[in-house]
mmCIF file of C-alpha atoms and ligand atoms in Angstrom:
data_model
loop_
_atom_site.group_PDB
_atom_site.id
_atom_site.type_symbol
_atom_site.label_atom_id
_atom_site.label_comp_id
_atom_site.label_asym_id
_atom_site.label_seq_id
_atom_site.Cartn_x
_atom_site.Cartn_y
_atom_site.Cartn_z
ATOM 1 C CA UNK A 1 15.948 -79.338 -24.805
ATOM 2 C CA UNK A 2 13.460 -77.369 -23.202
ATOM 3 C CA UNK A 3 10.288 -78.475 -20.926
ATOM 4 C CA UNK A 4 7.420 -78.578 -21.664
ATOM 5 C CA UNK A 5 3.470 -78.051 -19.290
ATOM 6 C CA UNK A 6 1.069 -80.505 -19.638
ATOM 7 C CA UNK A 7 -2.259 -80.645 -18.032
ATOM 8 C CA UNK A 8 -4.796 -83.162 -17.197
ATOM 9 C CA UNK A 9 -8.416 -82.388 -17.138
ATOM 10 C CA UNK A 10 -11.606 -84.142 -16.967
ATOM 11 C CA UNK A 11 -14.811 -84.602 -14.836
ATOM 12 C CA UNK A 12 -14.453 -85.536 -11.405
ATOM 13 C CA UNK A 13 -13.915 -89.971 -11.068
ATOM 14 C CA UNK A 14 -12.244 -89.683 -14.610
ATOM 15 C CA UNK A 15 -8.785 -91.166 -13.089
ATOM 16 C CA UNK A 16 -6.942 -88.654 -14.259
ATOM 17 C CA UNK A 17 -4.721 -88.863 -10.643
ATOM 18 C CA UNK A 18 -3.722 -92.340 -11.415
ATOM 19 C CA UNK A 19 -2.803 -91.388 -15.151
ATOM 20 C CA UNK A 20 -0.816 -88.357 -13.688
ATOM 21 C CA UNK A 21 1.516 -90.916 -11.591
ATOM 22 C CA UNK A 22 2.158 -92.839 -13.968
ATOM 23 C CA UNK A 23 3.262 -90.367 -17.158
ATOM 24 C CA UNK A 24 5.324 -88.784 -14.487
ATOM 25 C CA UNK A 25 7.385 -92.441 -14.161
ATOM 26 C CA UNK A 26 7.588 -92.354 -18.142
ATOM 27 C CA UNK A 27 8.867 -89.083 -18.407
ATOM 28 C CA UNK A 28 11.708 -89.921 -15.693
ATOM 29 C CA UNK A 29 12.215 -92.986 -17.122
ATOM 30 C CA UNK A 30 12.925 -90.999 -20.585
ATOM 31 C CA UNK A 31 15.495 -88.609 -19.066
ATOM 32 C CA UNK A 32 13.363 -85.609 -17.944
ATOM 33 C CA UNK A 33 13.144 -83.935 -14.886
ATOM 34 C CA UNK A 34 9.836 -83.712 -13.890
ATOM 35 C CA UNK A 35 7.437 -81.535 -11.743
ATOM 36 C CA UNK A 36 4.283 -83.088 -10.835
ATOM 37 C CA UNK A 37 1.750 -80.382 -9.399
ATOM 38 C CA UNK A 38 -2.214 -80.093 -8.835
ATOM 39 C CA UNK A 39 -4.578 -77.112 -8.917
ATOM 40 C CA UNK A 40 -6.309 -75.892 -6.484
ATOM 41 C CA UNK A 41 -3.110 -75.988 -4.647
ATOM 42 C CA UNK A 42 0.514 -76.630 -5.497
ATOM 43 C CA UNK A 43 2.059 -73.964 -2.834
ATOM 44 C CA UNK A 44 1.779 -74.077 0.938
ATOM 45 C CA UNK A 45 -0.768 -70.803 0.043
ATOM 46 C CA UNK A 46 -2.154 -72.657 -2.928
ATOM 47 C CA UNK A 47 -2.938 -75.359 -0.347
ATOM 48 C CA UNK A 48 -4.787 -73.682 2.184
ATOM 49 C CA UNK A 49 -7.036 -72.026 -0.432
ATOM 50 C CA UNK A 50 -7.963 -75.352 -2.004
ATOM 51 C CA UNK A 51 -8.968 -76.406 1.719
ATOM 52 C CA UNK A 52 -11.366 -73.376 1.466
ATOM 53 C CA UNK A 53 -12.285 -74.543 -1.968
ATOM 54 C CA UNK A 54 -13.544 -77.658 -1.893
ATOM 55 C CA UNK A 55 -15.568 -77.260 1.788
ATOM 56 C CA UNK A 56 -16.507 -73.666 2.526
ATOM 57 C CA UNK A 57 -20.281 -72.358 0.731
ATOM 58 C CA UNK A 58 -19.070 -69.575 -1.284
ATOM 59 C CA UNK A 59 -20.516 -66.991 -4.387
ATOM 60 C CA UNK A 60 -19.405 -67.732 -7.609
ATOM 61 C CA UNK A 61 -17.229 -65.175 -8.098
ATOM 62 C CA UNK A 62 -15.225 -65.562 -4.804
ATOM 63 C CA UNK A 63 -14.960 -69.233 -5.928
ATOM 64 C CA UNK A 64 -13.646 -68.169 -9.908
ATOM 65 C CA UNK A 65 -11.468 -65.617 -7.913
ATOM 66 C CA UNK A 66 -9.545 -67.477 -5.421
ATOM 67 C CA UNK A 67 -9.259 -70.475 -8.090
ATOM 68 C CA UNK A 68 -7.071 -67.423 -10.133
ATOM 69 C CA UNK A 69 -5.573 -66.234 -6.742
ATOM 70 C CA UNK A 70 -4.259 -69.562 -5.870
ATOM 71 C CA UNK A 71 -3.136 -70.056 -9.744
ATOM 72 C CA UNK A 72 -1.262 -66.536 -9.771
ATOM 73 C CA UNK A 73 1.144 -68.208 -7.068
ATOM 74 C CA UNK A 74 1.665 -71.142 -8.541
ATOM 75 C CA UNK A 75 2.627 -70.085 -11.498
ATOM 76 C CA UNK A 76 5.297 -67.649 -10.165
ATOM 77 C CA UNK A 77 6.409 -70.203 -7.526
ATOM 78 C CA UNK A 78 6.309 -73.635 -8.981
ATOM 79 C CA UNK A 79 5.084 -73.370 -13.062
ATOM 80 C CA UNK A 80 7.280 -70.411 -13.815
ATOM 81 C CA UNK A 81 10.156 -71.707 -12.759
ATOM 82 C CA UNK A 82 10.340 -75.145 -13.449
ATOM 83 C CA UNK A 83 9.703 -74.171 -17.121
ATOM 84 C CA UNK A 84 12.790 -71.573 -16.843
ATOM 85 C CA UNK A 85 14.959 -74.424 -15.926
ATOM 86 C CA UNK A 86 13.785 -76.589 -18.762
ATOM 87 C CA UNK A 87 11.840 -78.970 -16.966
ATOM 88 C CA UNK A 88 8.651 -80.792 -17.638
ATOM 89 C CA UNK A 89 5.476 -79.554 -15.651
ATOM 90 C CA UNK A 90 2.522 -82.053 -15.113
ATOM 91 C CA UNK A 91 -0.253 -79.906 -13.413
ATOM 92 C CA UNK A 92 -3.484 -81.996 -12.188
ATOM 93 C CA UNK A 93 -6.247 -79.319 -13.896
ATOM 94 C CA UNK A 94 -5.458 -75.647 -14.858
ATOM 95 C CA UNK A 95 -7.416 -73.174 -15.869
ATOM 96 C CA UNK A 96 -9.566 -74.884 -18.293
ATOM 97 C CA UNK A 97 -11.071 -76.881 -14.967
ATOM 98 C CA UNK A 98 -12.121 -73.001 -14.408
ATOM 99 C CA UNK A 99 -13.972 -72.908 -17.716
ATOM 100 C CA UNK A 100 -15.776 -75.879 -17.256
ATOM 101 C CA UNK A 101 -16.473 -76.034 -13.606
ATOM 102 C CA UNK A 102 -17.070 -71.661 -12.946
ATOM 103 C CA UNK A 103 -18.232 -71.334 -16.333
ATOM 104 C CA UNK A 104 -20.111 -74.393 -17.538
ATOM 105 C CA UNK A 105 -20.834 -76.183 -13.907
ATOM 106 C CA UNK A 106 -21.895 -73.006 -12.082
ATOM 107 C CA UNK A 107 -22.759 -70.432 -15.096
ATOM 108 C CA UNK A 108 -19.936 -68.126 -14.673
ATOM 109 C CA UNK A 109 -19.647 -65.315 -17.252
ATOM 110 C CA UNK A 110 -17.453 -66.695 -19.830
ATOM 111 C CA UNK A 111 -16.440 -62.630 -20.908
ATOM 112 C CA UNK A 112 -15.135 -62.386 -16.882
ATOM 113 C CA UNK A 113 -13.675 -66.312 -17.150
ATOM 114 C CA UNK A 114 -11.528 -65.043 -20.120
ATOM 115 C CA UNK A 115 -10.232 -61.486 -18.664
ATOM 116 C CA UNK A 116 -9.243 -63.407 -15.650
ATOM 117 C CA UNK A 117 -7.448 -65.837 -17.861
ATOM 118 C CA UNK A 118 -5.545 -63.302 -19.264
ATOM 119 C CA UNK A 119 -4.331 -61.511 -16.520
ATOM 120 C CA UNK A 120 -3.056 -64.272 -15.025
ATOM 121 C CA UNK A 121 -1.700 -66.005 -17.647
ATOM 122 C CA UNK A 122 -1.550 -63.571 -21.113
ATOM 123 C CA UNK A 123 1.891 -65.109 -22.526
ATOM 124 C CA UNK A 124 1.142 -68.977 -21.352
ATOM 125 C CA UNK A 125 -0.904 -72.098 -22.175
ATOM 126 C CA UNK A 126 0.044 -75.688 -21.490
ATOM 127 C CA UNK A 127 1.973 -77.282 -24.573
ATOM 128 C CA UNK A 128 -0.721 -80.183 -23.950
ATOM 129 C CA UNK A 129 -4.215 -80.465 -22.267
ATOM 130 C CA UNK A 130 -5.224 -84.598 -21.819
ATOM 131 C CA UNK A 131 -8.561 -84.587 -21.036
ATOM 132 C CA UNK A 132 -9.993 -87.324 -20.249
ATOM 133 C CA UNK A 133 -13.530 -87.577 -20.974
ATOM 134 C CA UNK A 134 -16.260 -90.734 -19.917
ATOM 135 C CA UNK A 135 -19.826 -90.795 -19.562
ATOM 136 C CA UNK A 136 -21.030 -89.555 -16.296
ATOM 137 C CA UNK A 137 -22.496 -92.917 -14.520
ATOM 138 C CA UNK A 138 -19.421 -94.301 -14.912
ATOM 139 C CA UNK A 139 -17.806 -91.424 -13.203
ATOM 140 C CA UNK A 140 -20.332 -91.519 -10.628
ATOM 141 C CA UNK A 141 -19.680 -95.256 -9.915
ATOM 142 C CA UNK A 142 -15.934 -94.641 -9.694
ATOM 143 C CA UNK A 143 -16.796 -91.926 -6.918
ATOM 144 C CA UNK A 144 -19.364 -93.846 -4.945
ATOM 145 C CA UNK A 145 -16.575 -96.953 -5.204
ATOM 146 C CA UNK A 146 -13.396 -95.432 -3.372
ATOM 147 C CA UNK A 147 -15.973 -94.655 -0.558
ATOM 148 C CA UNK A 148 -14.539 -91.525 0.740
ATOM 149 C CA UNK A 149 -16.212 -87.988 1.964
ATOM 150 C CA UNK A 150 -16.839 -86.135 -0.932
ATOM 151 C CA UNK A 151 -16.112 -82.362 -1.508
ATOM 152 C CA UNK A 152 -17.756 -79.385 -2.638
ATOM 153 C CA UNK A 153 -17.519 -80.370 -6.079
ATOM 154 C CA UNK A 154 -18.447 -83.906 -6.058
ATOM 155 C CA UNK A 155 -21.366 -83.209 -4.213
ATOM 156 C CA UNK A 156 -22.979 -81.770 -6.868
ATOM 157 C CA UNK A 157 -26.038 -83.090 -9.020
ATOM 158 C CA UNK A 158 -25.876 -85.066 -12.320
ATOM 159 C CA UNK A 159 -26.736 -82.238 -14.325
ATOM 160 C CA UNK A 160 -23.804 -80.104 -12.788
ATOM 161 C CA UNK A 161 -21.543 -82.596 -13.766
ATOM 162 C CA UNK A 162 -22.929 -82.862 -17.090
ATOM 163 C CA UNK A 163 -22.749 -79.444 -18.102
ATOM 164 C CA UNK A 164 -19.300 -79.717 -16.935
ATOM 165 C CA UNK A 165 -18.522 -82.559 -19.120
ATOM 166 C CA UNK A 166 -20.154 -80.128 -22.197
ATOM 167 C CA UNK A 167 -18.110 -77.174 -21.080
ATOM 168 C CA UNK A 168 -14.429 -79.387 -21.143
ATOM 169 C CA UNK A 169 -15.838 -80.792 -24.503
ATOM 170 C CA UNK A 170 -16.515 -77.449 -25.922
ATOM 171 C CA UNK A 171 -13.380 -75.807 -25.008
ATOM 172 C CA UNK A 172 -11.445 -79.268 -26.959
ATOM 173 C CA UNK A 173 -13.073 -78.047 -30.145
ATOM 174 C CA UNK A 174 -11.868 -74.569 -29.971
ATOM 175 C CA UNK A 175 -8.601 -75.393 -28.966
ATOM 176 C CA UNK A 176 -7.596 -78.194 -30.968
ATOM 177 C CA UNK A 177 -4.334 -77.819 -31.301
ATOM 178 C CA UNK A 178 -3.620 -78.540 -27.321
ATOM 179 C CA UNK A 179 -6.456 -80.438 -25.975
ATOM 180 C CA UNK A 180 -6.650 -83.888 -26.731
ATOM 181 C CA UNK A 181 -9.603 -86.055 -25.630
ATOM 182 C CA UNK A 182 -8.767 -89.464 -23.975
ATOM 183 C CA UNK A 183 -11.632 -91.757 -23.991
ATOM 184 C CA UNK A 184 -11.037 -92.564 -20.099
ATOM 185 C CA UNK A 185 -13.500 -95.440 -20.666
ATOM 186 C CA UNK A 186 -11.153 -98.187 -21.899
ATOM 187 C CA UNK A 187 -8.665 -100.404 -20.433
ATOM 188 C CA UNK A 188 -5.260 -98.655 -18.492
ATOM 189 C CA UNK A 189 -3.129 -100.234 -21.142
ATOM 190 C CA UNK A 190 -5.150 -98.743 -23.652
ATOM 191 C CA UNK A 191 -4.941 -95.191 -22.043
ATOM 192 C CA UNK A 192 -1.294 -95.520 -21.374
ATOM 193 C CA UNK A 193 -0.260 -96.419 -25.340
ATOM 194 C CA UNK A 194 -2.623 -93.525 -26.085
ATOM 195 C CA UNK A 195 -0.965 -91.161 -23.857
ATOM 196 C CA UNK A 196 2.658 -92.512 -25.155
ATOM 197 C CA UNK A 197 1.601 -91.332 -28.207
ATOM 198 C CA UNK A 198 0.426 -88.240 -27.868
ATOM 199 C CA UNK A 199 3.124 -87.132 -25.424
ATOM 200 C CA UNK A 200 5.877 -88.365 -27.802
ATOM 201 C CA UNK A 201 4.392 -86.693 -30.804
ATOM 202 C CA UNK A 202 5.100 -83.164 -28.782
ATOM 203 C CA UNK A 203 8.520 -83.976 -28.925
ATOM 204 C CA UNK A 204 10.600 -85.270 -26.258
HETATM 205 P P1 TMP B 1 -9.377 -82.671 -8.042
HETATM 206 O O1 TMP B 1 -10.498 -83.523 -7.567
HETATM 207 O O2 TMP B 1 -9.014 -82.929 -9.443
HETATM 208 O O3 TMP B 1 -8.218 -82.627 -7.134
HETATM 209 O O4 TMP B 1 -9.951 -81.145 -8.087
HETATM 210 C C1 TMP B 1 -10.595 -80.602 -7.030
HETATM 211 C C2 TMP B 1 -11.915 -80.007 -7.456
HETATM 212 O O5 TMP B 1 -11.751 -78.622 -7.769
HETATM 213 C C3 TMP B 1 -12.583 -80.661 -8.651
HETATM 214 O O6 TMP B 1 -13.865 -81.078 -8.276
HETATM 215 C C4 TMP B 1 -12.690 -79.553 -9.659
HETATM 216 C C5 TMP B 1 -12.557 -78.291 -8.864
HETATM 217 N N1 TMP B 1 -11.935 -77.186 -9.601
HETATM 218 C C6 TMP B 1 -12.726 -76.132 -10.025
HETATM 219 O O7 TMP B 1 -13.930 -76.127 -9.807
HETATM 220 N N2 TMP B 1 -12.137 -75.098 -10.708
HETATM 221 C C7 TMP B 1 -10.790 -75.035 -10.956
HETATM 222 O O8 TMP B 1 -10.305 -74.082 -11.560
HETATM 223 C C8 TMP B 1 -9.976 -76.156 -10.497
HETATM 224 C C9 TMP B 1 -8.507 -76.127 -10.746
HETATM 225 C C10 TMP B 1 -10.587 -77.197 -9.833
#
């Protein structure tokens, strides 16, 4: 049996981290070898970059580049390889963060979004996107809750993050066939059924 890449995606105090964890555990506890990753990051390089990332003022473009700099390695360090071997890769965000955040966050060209897309990654998607997708107060209130400094990112105004919200919704429609939405509003048993589902409907 092959592996296969999933990837979780979703505005920022969706709780897609926790969700991560705990598919990981079901996938083990299924048999399968599993990879758990996280863009930015993912390699000791990948790493440093997302420190840059998520504190350092940048321009748009240096931002939407080093996102694809730091993705080039991990995906012929970690992604790559794990998927050669046959093992399942859980990546926290891929390049459709890029899409919504670059593109639909910050206004990135979506014609230089997509040629960046496919030079770094022509010949692969993720078998499965889970994004999971609440309205943004409650995201907020999640944030403000865990009472930590907040990056770059989540620094941002309300209408950032809801054109970012749009942006991940948009993309679902057009690719269907790999993105599901999670309503990340309901109970964790509730998400976790949902996710057994859709996970074991790709075949495990
Ligand atoms: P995280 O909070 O999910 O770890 O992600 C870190 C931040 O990086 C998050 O606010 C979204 C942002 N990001 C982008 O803006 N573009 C990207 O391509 C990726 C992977 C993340």
């Amino acid at each position: 049996m092959s592996g296969k890449f999933i990837t979780f995606e979703g505005i920022d105090g969706a709780g897609k981290s926790s969700h991560v964890e705990w598919l990981s555990q079901w996938l083990r506890d299924h048999g399968k070898t599993v990879v758990v990753t996280r863009e930015p990051g993912g390699t000791a390089l990948g790493e440093r970059l997302r420190e840059l990332l998520l504190n350092e003022p940048m321009h748009l473009e240096t931002e939407t580049l080093l996102m694809f700099a730091a993705r080039r390695e991990h995906l012929a360090q970690v992604i790559e390889p794990a998927l050669a071997r046959g093992e399942w890769v859980i990546c926290d965000r891929f390049s459709d963060a890029t899409y919504a955040y670059q593109g639909g966050g910050r206004g990135l060209d979506r014609a230089k979004f997509a040629t960046l897309e496919h030079w770094v990654h022509a010949h692969l998607q993720p078998d499965l996107t889970l994004l999971f997708d609440l309205p943004l107060d409650i995201a907020r209130e999640r944030i403000v809750l865990a009472n930590r400094v907040l990056d770059r990112f989540e620094q941002e105004r309300v209408d950032f993050h809801d054109r970012v919200r749009q942006a991940y919704l948009d993309r679902a429609q057009h690719h269907g066939n790999r993105m599901r939405v999670i309503d990340a509003n309901q109970p964790l048993e509730d998400i976790r059924k949902v996710l057994e589902n859709i996970v074991s409907s790709i075949g495990l």
